PDB file of N, CA and C in Angstrom:
ATOM      1  N   MET T   3     -43.501  35.599-227.754  1.00 60.00           N
ATOM      2  CA  MET T   3     -42.351  36.406-227.383  1.00 60.00           C
ATOM      3  C   MET T   3     -42.598  37.019-226.006  1.00 60.00           C
ATOM      4  N   PRO T   4     -41.688  36.812-225.076  1.00 85.00           N
ATOM      5  CA  PRO T   4     -41.887  37.322-223.727  1.00 85.00           C
ATOM      6  C   PRO T   4     -41.959  38.851-223.627  1.00 85.00           C
ATOM      7  N   ILE T   5     -41.205  39.578-224.448  1.00 90.00           N
ATOM      8  CA  ILE T   5     -41.172  41.031-224.384  1.00 90.00           C
ATOM      9  C   ILE T   5     -41.383  41.589-225.786  1.00 90.00           C
ATOM     10  N   THR T   6     -42.259  42.592-225.891  1.00 95.00           N
ATOM     11  CA  THR T   6     -42.463  43.247-227.171  1.00 95.00           C
ATOM     12  C   THR T   6     -42.259  44.748-227.012  1.00 95.00           C
ATOM     13  N   LEU T   7     -41.929  45.397-228.109  1.00 96.00           N
ATOM     14  CA  LEU T   7     -41.746  46.840-228.132  1.00 96.00           C
ATOM     15  C   LEU T   7     -42.701  47.434-229.155  1.00 96.00           C
ATOM     16  N   THR T   8     -43.355  48.525-228.786  1.00 97.00           N
ATOM     17  CA  THR T   8     -44.168  49.231-229.766  1.00 97.00           C
ATOM     18  C   THR T   8     -43.230  49.890-230.768  1.00 97.00           C
ATOM     19  N   ASP T   9     -43.782  50.341-231.879  1.00 97.00           N
ATOM     20  CA  ASP T   9     -42.969  51.037-232.877  1.00 97.00           C
ATOM     21  C   ASP T   9     -42.299  52.262-232.263  1.00 97.00           C
ATOM     22  N   ALA T  10     -43.030  52.990-231.423  1.00 97.00           N
ATOM     23  CA  ALA T  10     -42.477  54.199-230.791  1.00 97.00           C
ATOM     24  C   ALA T  10     -41.296  53.858-229.878  1.00 97.00           C
ATOM     25  N   ALA T  11     -41.411  52.792-229.101  1.00 97.00           N
ATOM     26  CA  ALA T  11     -40.324  52.388-228.204  1.00 97.00           C
ATOM     27  C   ALA T  11     -39.110  51.934-229.007  1.00 97.00           C
ATOM     28  N   ALA T  12     -39.329  51.134-230.031  1.00 97.00           N
ATOM     29  CA  ALA T  12     -38.225  50.638-230.851  1.00 97.00           C
ATOM     30  C   ALA T  12     -37.500  51.794-231.546  1.00 97.00           C
ATOM     31  N   THR T  13     -38.246  52.741-232.067  1.00 96.00           N
ATOM     32  CA  THR T  13     -37.643  53.902-232.733  1.00 96.00           C
ATOM     33  C   THR T  13     -36.799  54.696-231.753  1.00 96.00           C
ATOM     34  N   HIS T  14     -37.316  54.909-230.546  1.00 95.00           N
ATOM     35  CA  HIS T  14     -36.570  55.666-229.545  1.00 95.00           C
ATOM     36  C   HIS T  14     -35.272  54.948-229.169  1.00 95.00           C
ATOM     37  N   VAL T  15     -35.330  53.647-228.955  1.00 96.00           N
ATOM     38  CA  VAL T  15     -34.134  52.887-228.581  1.00 96.00           C
ATOM     39  C   VAL T  15     -33.107  52.935-229.713  1.00 96.00           C
ATOM     40  N   LYS T  16     -33.539  52.703-230.940  1.00 96.00           N
ATOM     41  CA  LYS T  16     -32.599  52.719-232.073  1.00 96.00           C
ATOM     42  C   LYS T  16     -31.965  54.100-232.250  1.00 96.00           C
ATOM     43  N   ASP T  17     -32.763  55.146-232.114  1.00 95.00           N
ATOM     44  CA  ASP T  17     -32.229  56.511-232.230  1.00 95.00           C
ATOM     45  C   ASP T  17     -31.211  56.791-231.131  1.00 95.00           C
ATOM     46  N   TYR T  18     -31.533  56.389-229.904  1.00 94.00           N
ATOM     47  CA  TYR T  18     -30.632  56.635-228.783  1.00 94.00           C
ATOM     48  C   TYR T  18     -29.317  55.871-228.953  1.00 94.00           C
ATOM     49  N   LEU T  19     -29.402  54.595-229.324  1.00 95.00           N
ATOM     50  CA  LEU T  19     -28.187  53.801-229.520  1.00 95.00           C
ATOM     51  C   LEU T  19     -27.326  54.386-230.640  1.00 95.00           C
ATOM     52  N   SER T  20     -27.961  54.886-231.679  1.00 95.00           N
ATOM     53  CA  SER T  20     -27.229  55.508-232.779  1.00 95.00           C
ATOM     54  C   SER T  20     -26.500  56.760-232.303  1.00 95.00           C
ATOM     55  N   LYS T  21     -27.175  57.605-231.551  1.00 94.00           N
ATOM     56  CA  LYS T  21     -26.559  58.827-231.021  1.00 94.00           C
ATOM     57  C   LYS T  21     -25.470  58.499-230.002  1.00 94.00           C
ATOM     58  N   ARG T  22     -25.693  57.447-229.236  1.00 93.00           N
ATOM     59  CA  ARG T  22     -24.737  57.020-228.205  1.00 93.00           C
ATOM     60  C   ARG T  22     -23.448  56.507-228.838  1.00 93.00           C
ATOM     61  N   GLY T  23     -23.572  55.909-230.011  1.00 92.00           N
ATOM     62  CA  GLY T  23     -22.402  55.427-230.727  1.00 92.00           C
ATOM     63  C   GLY T  23     -21.929  54.047-230.330  1.00 92.00           C
ATOM     64  N   LYS T  24     -22.607  53.419-229.384  1.00 93.00           N
ATOM     65  CA  LYS T  24     -22.259  52.055-228.980  1.00 93.00           C
ATOM     66  C   LYS T  24     -23.470  51.432-228.308  1.00 93.00           C
ATOM     67  N   GLY T  25     -23.393  50.138-228.102  1.00 93.00           N
ATOM     68  CA  GLY T  25     -24.483  49.421-227.442  1.00 93.00           C
ATOM     69  C   GLY T  25     -25.100  48.383-228.350  1.00 93.00           C
ATOM     70  N   ILE T  26     -25.587  47.313-227.723  1.00 95.00           N
ATOM     71  CA  ILE T  26     -26.169  46.222-228.508  1.00 95.00           C
ATOM     72  C   ILE T  26     -27.675  46.139-228.351  1.00 95.00           C
ATOM     73  N   GLY T  27     -28.226  46.848-227.364  1.00 95.00           N
ATOM     74  CA  GLY T  27     -29.667  46.765-227.165  1.00 95.00           C
ATOM     75  C   GLY T  27     -30.090  47.380-225.852  1.00 95.00           C
ATOM     76  N   LEU T  28     -31.227  46.935-225.391  1.00 95.00           N
ATOM     77  CA  LEU T  28     -31.857  47.471-224.191  1.00 95.00           C
ATOM     78  C   LEU T  28     -31.917  46.397-223.117  1.00 95.00           C
ATOM     79  N   ARG T  29     -31.446  46.727-221.918  1.00 96.00           N
ATOM     80  CA  ARG T  29     -31.492  45.794-220.791  1.00 96.00           C
ATOM     81  C   ARG T  29     -32.676  46.169-219.902  1.00 96.00           C
ATOM     82  N   LEU T  30     -33.548  45.198-219.637  1.00 94.00           N
ATOM     83  CA  LEU T  30     -34.686  45.387-218.748  1.00 94.00           C
ATOM     84  C   LEU T  30     -34.521  44.477-217.541  1.00 94.00           C
ATOM     85  N   GLY T  31     -35.021  44.931-216.416  1.00 92.00           N
ATOM     86  CA  GLY T  31     -34.965  44.123-215.212  1.00 92.00           C
ATOM     87  C   GLY T  31     -35.894  44.681-214.153  1.00 92.00           C
ATOM     88  N   VAL T  32     -35.899  44.041-213.003  1.00 89.00           N
ATOM     89  CA  VAL T  32     -36.652  44.522-211.847  1.00 89.00           C
ATOM     90  C   VAL T  32     -35.722  44.477-210.639  1.00 89.00           C
ATOM     91  N   ARG T  33     -35.999  45.351-209.671  1.00 88.00           N
ATOM     92  CA  ARG T  33     -35.256  45.334-208.407  1.00 88.00           C
ATOM     93  C   ARG T  33     -36.250  45.541-207.276  1.00 88.00           C
ATOM     94  N   THR T  34     -35.899  45.078-206.115  1.00 83.00           N
ATOM     95  CA  THR T  34     -36.755  45.229-204.944  1.00 83.00           C
ATOM     96  C   THR T  34     -36.596  46.643-204.403  1.00 83.00           C
ATOM     97  N   THR T  35     -37.722  47.358-204.315  1.00 76.00           N
ATOM     98  CA  THR T  35     -37.715  48.736-203.831  1.00 76.00           C
ATOM     99  C   THR T  35     -39.135  49.276-203.763  1.00 76.00           C
ATOM    100  N   GLY T  36     -39.278  50.466-203.267  1.00 61.00           N
ATOM    101  CA  GLY T  36     -40.552  51.174-203.320  1.00 61.00           C
ATOM    102  C   GLY T  36     -41.591  50.641-202.365  1.00 61.00           C
ATOM    103  N   CYS T  37     -42.734  51.305-202.386  1.00 64.00           N
ATOM    104  CA  CYS T  37     -43.798  50.959-201.446  1.00 64.00           C
ATOM    105  C   CYS T  37     -44.590  49.720-201.873  1.00 64.00           C
ATOM    106  N   SER T  38     -44.499  49.326-203.142  1.00 59.00           N
ATOM    107  CA  SER T  38     -45.223  48.136-203.594  1.00 59.00           C
ATOM    108  C   SER T  38     -44.328  46.921-203.770  1.00 59.00           C
ATOM    109  N   GLY T  39     -43.020  47.088-203.675  1.00 78.00           N
ATOM    110  CA  GLY T  39     -42.150  45.925-203.688  1.00 78.00           C
ATOM    111  C   GLY T  39     -41.126  45.848-204.793  1.00 78.00           C
ATOM    112  N   MET T  40     -41.479  46.218-206.033  1.00 80.00           N
ATOM    113  CA  MET T  40     -40.544  46.090-207.144  1.00 80.00           C
ATOM    114  C   MET T  40     -40.601  47.328-208.020  1.00 80.00           C
ATOM    115  N   ALA T  41     -39.472  47.601-208.675  1.00 83.00           N
ATOM    116  CA  ALA T  41     -39.411  48.707-209.624  1.00 83.00           C
ATOM    117  C   ALA T  41     -38.697  48.219-210.877  1.00 83.00           C
ATOM    118  N   TYR T  42     -39.033  48.828-211.991  1.00 85.00           N
ATOM    119  CA  TYR T  42     -38.394  48.484-213.256  1.00 85.00           C
ATOM    120  C   TYR T  42     -37.007  49.104-213.334  1.00 85.00           C
ATOM    121  N   VAL T  43     -36.110  48.383-213.998  1.00 91.00           N
ATOM    122  CA  VAL T  43     -34.772  48.879-214.301  1.00 91.00           C
ATOM    123  C   VAL T  43     -34.641  48.833-215.812  1.00 91.00           C
ATOM    124  N   LEU T  44     -34.214  49.936-216.389  1.00 92.00           N
ATOM    125  CA  LEU T  44     -34.064  50.030-217.827  1.00 92.00           C
ATOM    126  C   LEU T  44     -32.756  50.750-218.110  1.00 92.00           C
ATOM    127  N   GLU T  45     -31.898  50.127-218.918  1.00 94.00           N
ATOM    128  CA  GLU T  45     -30.632  50.753-219.293  1.00 94.00           C
ATOM    129  C   GLU T  45     -30.197  50.224-220.650  1.00 94.00           C
ATOM    130  N   PHE T  46     -29.307  50.942-221.270  1.00 94.00           N
ATOM    131  CA  PHE T  46     -28.798  50.497-222.562  1.00 94.00           C
ATOM    132  C   PHE T  46     -27.628  49.562-222.318  1.00 94.00           C
ATOM    133  N   ALA T  47     -27.600  48.464-223.059  1.00 94.00           N
ATOM    134  CA  ALA T  47     -26.647  47.384-222.805  1.00 94.00           C
ATOM    135  C   ALA T  47     -25.501  47.393-223.808  1.00 94.00           C
ATOM    136  N   ASP T  48     -24.318  47.123-223.286  1.00 95.00           N
ATOM    137  CA  ASP T  48     -23.129  47.001-224.124  1.00 95.00           C
ATOM    138  C   ASP T  48     -22.665  45.561-224.264  1.00 95.00           C
ATOM    139  N   ASP T  49     -23.200  44.666-223.413  1.00 94.00           N
ATOM    140  CA  ASP T  49     -22.790  43.266-223.477  1.00 94.00           C
ATOM    141  C   ASP T  49     -23.900  42.371-222.937  1.00 94.00           C
ATOM    142  N   VAL T  50     -23.672  41.074-223.071  1.00 95.00           N
ATOM    143  CA  VAL T  50     -24.621  40.062-222.599  1.00 95.00           C
ATOM    144  C   VAL T  50     -23.897  39.177-221.598  1.00 95.00           C
ATOM    145  N   ALA T  51     -24.511  38.977-220.425  1.00 93.00           N
ATOM    146  CA  ALA T  51     -23.930  38.123-219.386  1.00 93.00           C
ATOM    147  C   ALA T  51     -24.419  36.679-219.560  1.00 93.00           C
ATOM    148  N   ALA T  52     -23.792  35.770-218.849  1.00 93.00           N
ATOM    149  CA  ALA T  52     -24.123  34.350-218.969  1.00 93.00           C
ATOM    150  C   ALA T  52     -25.556  34.047-218.544  1.00 93.00           C
ATOM    151  N   ASN T  53     -26.102  34.796-217.583  1.00 91.00           N
ATOM    152  CA  ASN T  53     -27.457  34.523-217.104  1.00 91.00           C
ATOM    153  C   ASN T  53     -28.513  35.398-217.796  1.00 91.00           C
ATOM    154  N   ASP T  54     -28.166  35.973-218.931  1.00 95.00           N
ATOM    155  CA  ASP T  54     -29.097  36.826-219.673  1.00 95.00           C
ATOM    156  C   ASP T  54     -29.867  36.051-220.729  1.00 95.00           C
ATOM    157  N   ASN T  55     -31.099  36.495-220.957  1.00 95.00           N
ATOM    158  CA  ASN T  55     -31.927  36.010-222.051  1.00 95.00           C
ATOM    159  C   ASN T  55     -31.995  37.142-223.067  1.00 95.00           C
ATOM    160  N   VAL T  56     -31.849  36.814-224.347  1.00 95.00           N
ATOM    161  CA  VAL T  56     -31.860  37.839-225.384  1.00 95.00           C
ATOM    162  C   VAL T  56     -33.026  37.574-226.322  1.00 95.00           C
ATOM    163  N   PHE T  57     -33.852  38.602-226.504  1.00 94.00           N
ATOM    164  CA  PHE T  57     -34.994  38.551-227.413  1.00 94.00           C
ATOM    165  C   PHE T  57     -34.829  39.680-228.413  1.00 94.00           C
ATOM    166  N   GLU T  58     -35.494  39.569-229.538  1.00 94.00           N
ATOM    167  CA  GLU T  58     -35.443  40.655-230.511  1.00 94.00           C
ATOM    168  C   GLU T  58     -36.848  40.951-230.993  1.00 94.00           C
ATOM    169  N   ASP T  59     -37.192  42.236-230.995  1.00 94.00           N
ATOM    170  CA  ASP T  59     -38.482  42.692-231.495  1.00 94.00           C
ATOM    171  C   ASP T  59     -38.276  44.045-232.161  1.00 94.00           C
ATOM    172  N   ASN T  60     -38.886  44.247-233.306  1.00 94.00           N
ATOM    173  CA  ASN T  60     -38.757  45.505-234.056  1.00 94.00           C
ATOM    174  C   ASN T  60     -37.291  45.885-234.271  1.00 94.00           C
ATOM    175  N   ASP T  61     -36.462  44.897-234.550  1.00 94.00           N
ATOM    176  CA  ASP T  61     -35.026  45.093-234.792  1.00 94.00           C
ATOM    177  C   ASP T  61     -34.267  45.651-233.591  1.00 94.00           C
ATOM    178  N   VAL T  62     -34.756  45.403-232.382  1.00 96.00           N
ATOM    179  CA  VAL T  62     -34.082  45.837-231.160  1.00 96.00           C
ATOM    180  C   VAL T  62     -33.860  44.609-230.290  1.00 96.00           C
ATOM    181  N   LYS T  63     -32.626  44.433-229.819  1.00 96.00           N
ATOM    182  CA  LYS T  63     -32.327  43.362-228.871  1.00 96.00           C
ATOM    183  C   LYS T  63     -32.767  43.804-227.477  1.00 96.00           C
ATOM    184  N   VAL T  64     -33.502  42.922-226.796  1.00 96.00           N
ATOM    185  CA  VAL T  64     -33.942  43.152-225.419  1.00 96.00           C
ATOM    186  C   VAL T  64     -33.272  42.086-224.561  1.00 96.00           C
ATOM    187  N   ILE T  65     -32.546  42.525-223.543  1.00 96.00           N
ATOM    188  CA  ILE T  65     -31.762  41.636-222.705  1.00 96.00           C
ATOM    189  C   ILE T  65     -32.349  41.652-221.293  1.00 96.00           C
ATOM    190  N   ILE T  66     -32.649  40.454-220.766  1.00 95.00           N
ATOM    191  CA  ILE T  66     -33.270  40.334-219.448  1.00 95.00           C
ATOM    192  C   ILE T  66     -32.583  39.207-218.684  1.00 95.00           C
ATOM    193  N   ASP T  67     -32.200  39.476-217.441  1.00 93.00           N
ATOM    194  CA  ASP T  67     -31.580  38.425-216.635  1.00 93.00           C
ATOM    195  C   ASP T  67     -32.638  37.395-216.219  1.00 93.00           C
ATOM    196  N   ASP T  68     -32.176  36.213-215.855  1.00 92.00           N
ATOM    197  CA  ASP T  68     -33.072  35.100-215.496  1.00 92.00           C
ATOM    198  C   ASP T  68     -34.064  35.457-214.393  1.00 92.00           C
ATOM    199  N   LYS T  69     -33.603  36.137-213.349  1.00 91.00           N
ATOM    200  CA  LYS T  69     -34.465  36.440-212.208  1.00 91.00           C
ATOM    201  C   LYS T  69     -35.573  37.422-212.576  1.00 91.00           C
ATOM    202  N   SER T  70     -35.294  38.371-213.458  1.00 91.00           N
ATOM    203  CA  SER T  70     -36.286  39.379-213.836  1.00 91.00           C
ATOM    204  C   SER T  70     -37.293  38.854-214.849  1.00 91.00           C
ATOM    205  N   LEU T  71     -36.895  37.873-215.639  1.00 92.00           N
ATOM    206  CA  LEU T  71     -37.749  37.394-216.719  1.00 92.00           C
ATOM    207  C   LEU T  71     -39.116  36.925-216.224  1.00 92.00           C
ATOM    208  N   VAL T  72     -39.171  36.262-215.098  1.00 89.00           N
ATOM    209  CA  VAL T  72     -40.438  35.753-214.580  1.00 89.00           C
ATOM    210  C   VAL T  72     -41.419  36.890-214.295  1.00 89.00           C
ATOM    211  N   TYR T  73     -40.918  38.066-213.924  1.00 87.00           N
ATOM    212  CA  TYR T  73     -41.779  39.213-213.621  1.00 87.00           C
ATOM    213  C   TYR T  73     -42.127  40.037-214.860  1.00 87.00           C
ATOM    214  N   LEU T  74     -41.332  39.902-215.916  1.00 91.00           N
ATOM    215  CA  LEU T  74     -41.522  40.713-217.119  1.00 91.00           C
ATOM    216  C   LEU T  74     -42.128  39.955-218.287  1.00 91.00           C
ATOM    217  N   ASP T  75     -42.315  38.659-218.138  1.00 91.00           N
ATOM    218  CA  ASP T  75     -42.837  37.830-219.218  1.00 91.00           C
ATOM    219  C   ASP T  75     -44.173  38.384-219.728  1.00 91.00           C
ATOM    220  N   GLY T  76     -44.250  38.646-221.031  1.00 92.00           N
ATOM    221  CA  GLY T  76     -45.474  39.150-221.641  1.00 92.00           C
ATOM    222  C   GLY T  76     -45.591  40.661-221.658  1.00 92.00           C
ATOM    223  N   THR T  77     -44.580  41.371-221.162  1.00 92.00           N
ATOM    224  CA  THR T  77     -44.627  42.826-221.076  1.00 92.00           C
ATOM    225  C   THR T  77     -44.450  43.479-222.444  1.00 92.00           C
ATOM    226  N   GLU T  78     -45.225  44.539-222.660  1.00 94.00           N
ATOM    227  CA  GLU T  78     -45.052  45.388-223.837  1.00 94.00           C
ATOM    228  C   GLU T  78     -44.425  46.698-223.356  1.00 94.00           C
ATOM    229  N   LEU T  79     -43.342  47.097-224.005  1.00 94.00           N
ATOM    230  CA  LEU T  79     -42.683  48.353-223.680  1.00 94.00           C
ATOM    231  C   LEU T  79     -43.094  49.398-224.708  1.00 94.00           C
ATOM    232  N   ASP T  80     -43.588  50.531-224.211  1.00 95.00           N
ATOM    233  CA  ASP T  80     -44.043  51.628-225.068  1.00 95.00           C
ATOM    234  C   ASP T  80     -43.238  52.870-224.720  1.00 95.00           C
ATOM    235  N   PHE T  81     -43.248  53.833-225.613  1.00 95.00           N
ATOM    236  CA  PHE T  81     -42.607  55.119-225.364  1.00 95.00           C
ATOM    237  C   PHE T  81     -43.564  56.201-225.797  1.00 95.00           C
ATOM    238  N   GLY T  82     -43.753  57.186-224.951  1.00 92.00           N
ATOM    239  CA  GLY T  82     -44.692  58.242-225.291  1.00 92.00           C
ATOM    240  C   GLY T  82     -44.336  59.567-224.675  1.00 92.00           C
ATOM    241  N   LYS T  83     -45.030  60.588-225.143  1.00 87.00           N
ATOM    242  CA  LYS T  83     -44.856  61.948-224.640  1.00 87.00           C
ATOM    243  C   LYS T  83     -46.198  62.462-224.161  1.00 87.00           C
ATOM    244  N   GLU T  84     -46.192  63.084-222.993  1.00 84.00           N
ATOM    245  CA  GLU T  84     -47.377  63.731-222.449  1.00 84.00           C
ATOM    246  C   GLU T  84     -46.962  65.112-221.989  1.00 84.00           C
ATOM    247  N   GLY T  85     -47.346  66.128-222.728  1.00 84.00           N
ATOM    248  CA  GLY T  85     -46.929  67.477-222.390  1.00 84.00           C
ATOM    249  C   GLY T  85     -45.421  67.600-222.480  1.00 84.00           C
ATOM    250  N   LEU T  86     -44.801  68.021-221.396  1.00 85.00           N
ATOM    251  CA  LEU T  86     -43.347  68.181-221.367  1.00 85.00           C
ATOM    252  C   LEU T  86     -42.623  66.899-220.957  1.00 85.00           C
ATOM    253  N   ASN T  87     -43.370  65.887-220.533  1.00 87.00           N
ATOM    254  CA  ASN T  87     -42.780  64.625-220.071  1.00 87.00           C
ATOM    255  C   ASN T  87     -42.758  63.594-221.184  1.00 87.00           C
ATOM    256  N   GLU T  88     -41.695  62.822-221.196  1.00 90.00           N
ATOM    257  CA  GLU T  88     -41.609  61.697-222.114  1.00 90.00           C
ATOM    258  C   GLU T  88     -40.918  60.555-221.401  1.00 90.00           C
ATOM    259  N   GLY T  89     -41.233  59.331-221.827  1.00 90.00           N
ATOM    260  CA  GLY T  89     -40.582  58.195-221.206  1.00 90.00           C
ATOM    261  C   GLY T  89     -41.185  56.870-221.615  1.00 90.00           C
ATOM    262  N   PHE T  90     -40.566  55.818-221.102  1.00 92.00           N
ATOM    263  CA  PHE T  90     -41.021  54.463-221.369  1.00 92.00           C
ATOM    264  C   PHE T  90     -42.170  54.110-220.443  1.00 92.00           C
ATOM    265  N   LYS T  91     -43.086  53.292-220.952  1.00 89.00           N
ATOM    266  CA  LYS T  91     -44.217  52.795-220.170  1.00 89.00           C
ATOM    267  C   LYS T  91     -44.237  51.282-220.301  1.00 89.00           C
ATOM    268  N   PHE T  92     -44.311  50.604-219.156  1.00 88.00           N
ATOM    269  CA  PHE T  92     -44.358  49.153-219.127  1.00 88.00           C
ATOM    270  C   PHE T  92     -45.810  48.710-219.039  1.00 88.00           C
ATOM    271  N   ASN T  93     -46.276  47.973-220.028  1.00 87.00           N
ATOM    272  CA  ASN T  93     -47.603  47.367-219.996  1.00 87.00           C
ATOM    273  C   ASN T  93     -47.398  45.899-219.634  1.00 87.00           C
ATOM    274  N   ASN T  94     -47.400  45.645-218.324  1.00 85.00           N
ATOM    275  CA  ASN T  94     -47.027  44.340-217.788  1.00 85.00           C
ATOM    276  C   ASN T  94     -48.274  43.597-217.299  1.00 85.00           C
ATOM    277  N   PRO T  95     -48.624  42.474-217.953  1.00 84.00           N
ATOM    278  CA  PRO T  95     -49.815  41.727-217.552  1.00 84.00           C
ATOM    279  C   PRO T  95     -49.675  41.012-216.209  1.00 84.00           C
ATOM    280  N   ASN T  96     -48.473  40.944-215.655  1.00 77.00           N
ATOM    281  CA  ASN T  96     -48.232  40.251-214.390  1.00 77.00           C
ATOM    282  C   ASN T  96     -48.501  41.126-213.167  1.00 77.00           C
ATOM    283  N   VAL T  97     -48.623  42.435-213.355  1.00 79.00           N
ATOM    284  CA  VAL T  97     -48.784  43.362-212.234  1.00 79.00           C
ATOM    285  C   VAL T  97     -50.152  43.194-211.594  1.00 79.00           C
ATOM    286  N   LYS T  98     -50.149  43.002-210.288  1.00 67.00           N
ATOM    287  CA  LYS T  98     -51.394  42.880-209.517  1.00 67.00           C
ATOM    288  C   LYS T  98     -51.786  44.205-208.884  1.00 67.00           C
ATOM    289  N   ASP T  99     -50.777  45.019-208.515  1.00 62.00           N
ATOM    290  CA  ASP T  99     -51.050  46.286-207.841  1.00 62.00           C
ATOM    291  C   ASP T  99     -49.857  47.212-208.045  1.00 62.00           C
ATOM    292  N   GLU T 100     -50.132  48.520-208.125  1.00 64.00           N
ATOM    293  CA  GLU T 100     -49.095  49.525-208.238  1.00 64.00           C
ATOM    294  C   GLU T 100     -49.262  50.549-207.131  1.00 64.00           C
ATOM    295  N   CYS T 101     -48.150  51.189-206.780  1.00 57.00           N
ATOM    296  CA  CYS T 101     -48.254  52.237-205.767  1.00 57.00           C
ATOM    297  C   CYS T 101     -48.884  53.477-206.404  1.00 57.00           C
ATOM    298  N   GLY T 102     -49.315  54.396-205.579  1.00 53.00           N
ATOM    299  CA  GLY T 102     -49.987  55.595-206.055  1.00 53.00           C
ATOM    300  C   GLY T 102     -49.134  56.463-206.963  1.00 53.00           C
ATOM    301  N   CYS T 103     -47.842  56.483-206.733  1.00 52.00           N
ATOM    302  CA  CYS T 103     -46.968  57.325-207.554  1.00 52.00           C
ATOM    303  C   CYS T 103     -46.569  56.640-208.853  1.00 52.00           C
ATOM    304  N   GLY T 104     -46.848  55.345-208.985  1.00 53.00           N
ATOM    305  CA  GLY T 104     -46.518  54.624-210.206  1.00 53.00           C
ATOM    306  C   GLY T 104     -45.077  54.185-210.327  1.00 53.00           C
ATOM    307  N   GLU T 105     -44.306  54.328-209.264  1.00 57.00           N
ATOM    308  CA  GLU T 105     -42.891  53.976-209.305  1.00 57.00           C
ATOM    309  C   GLU T 105     -42.616  52.509-208.988  1.00 57.00           C
ATOM    310  N   SER T 106     -43.525  51.834-208.325  1.00 55.00           N
ATOM    311  CA  SER T 106     -43.288  50.437-207.980  1.00 55.00           C
ATOM    312  C   SER T 106     -44.556  49.614-208.139  1.00 55.00           C
ATOM    313  N   PHE T 107     -44.380  48.287-208.135  1.00 60.00           N
ATOM    314  CA  PHE T 107     -45.494  47.369-208.376  1.00 60.00           C
ATOM    315  C   PHE T 107     -45.255  46.069-207.636  1.00 60.00           C
ATOM    316  N   ASN T 108     -46.287  45.221-207.600  1.00 62.00           N
ATOM    317  CA  ASN T 108     -46.100  43.857-207.106  1.00 62.00           C
ATOM    318  C   ASN T 108     -46.854  42.898-208.012  1.00 62.00           C
ATOM    319  N   VAL T 109     -46.452  41.644-207.946  1.00 66.00           N
ATOM    320  CA  VAL T 109     -47.073  40.609-208.790  1.00 66.00           C
ATOM    321  C   VAL T 109     -47.668  39.530-207.924  1.00 66.00           C
TER     322      VAL T 109
END
């Protein structure tokens, strides 16, 4: 499976979609930006486009466009809390280097 979700990430996505009242899953992608070249894009999805790939893990649909899939293949998505901060963490085996602030990466 190209993308996996930890139990914590899957629970967070399902809870959010339930509270949101709509949506079919989680859309992941990458965009060119930052000091290292690429940044993750994460949003809740309401539909699937023709160039999307759909995977399912832990009862959550993960939607990734064709161009982003090559950079995200094998990624594990986690969700955690550290002090007052909480958020998703990408454990991406394709990353060769990250910027100091952790906002961007390159492969």
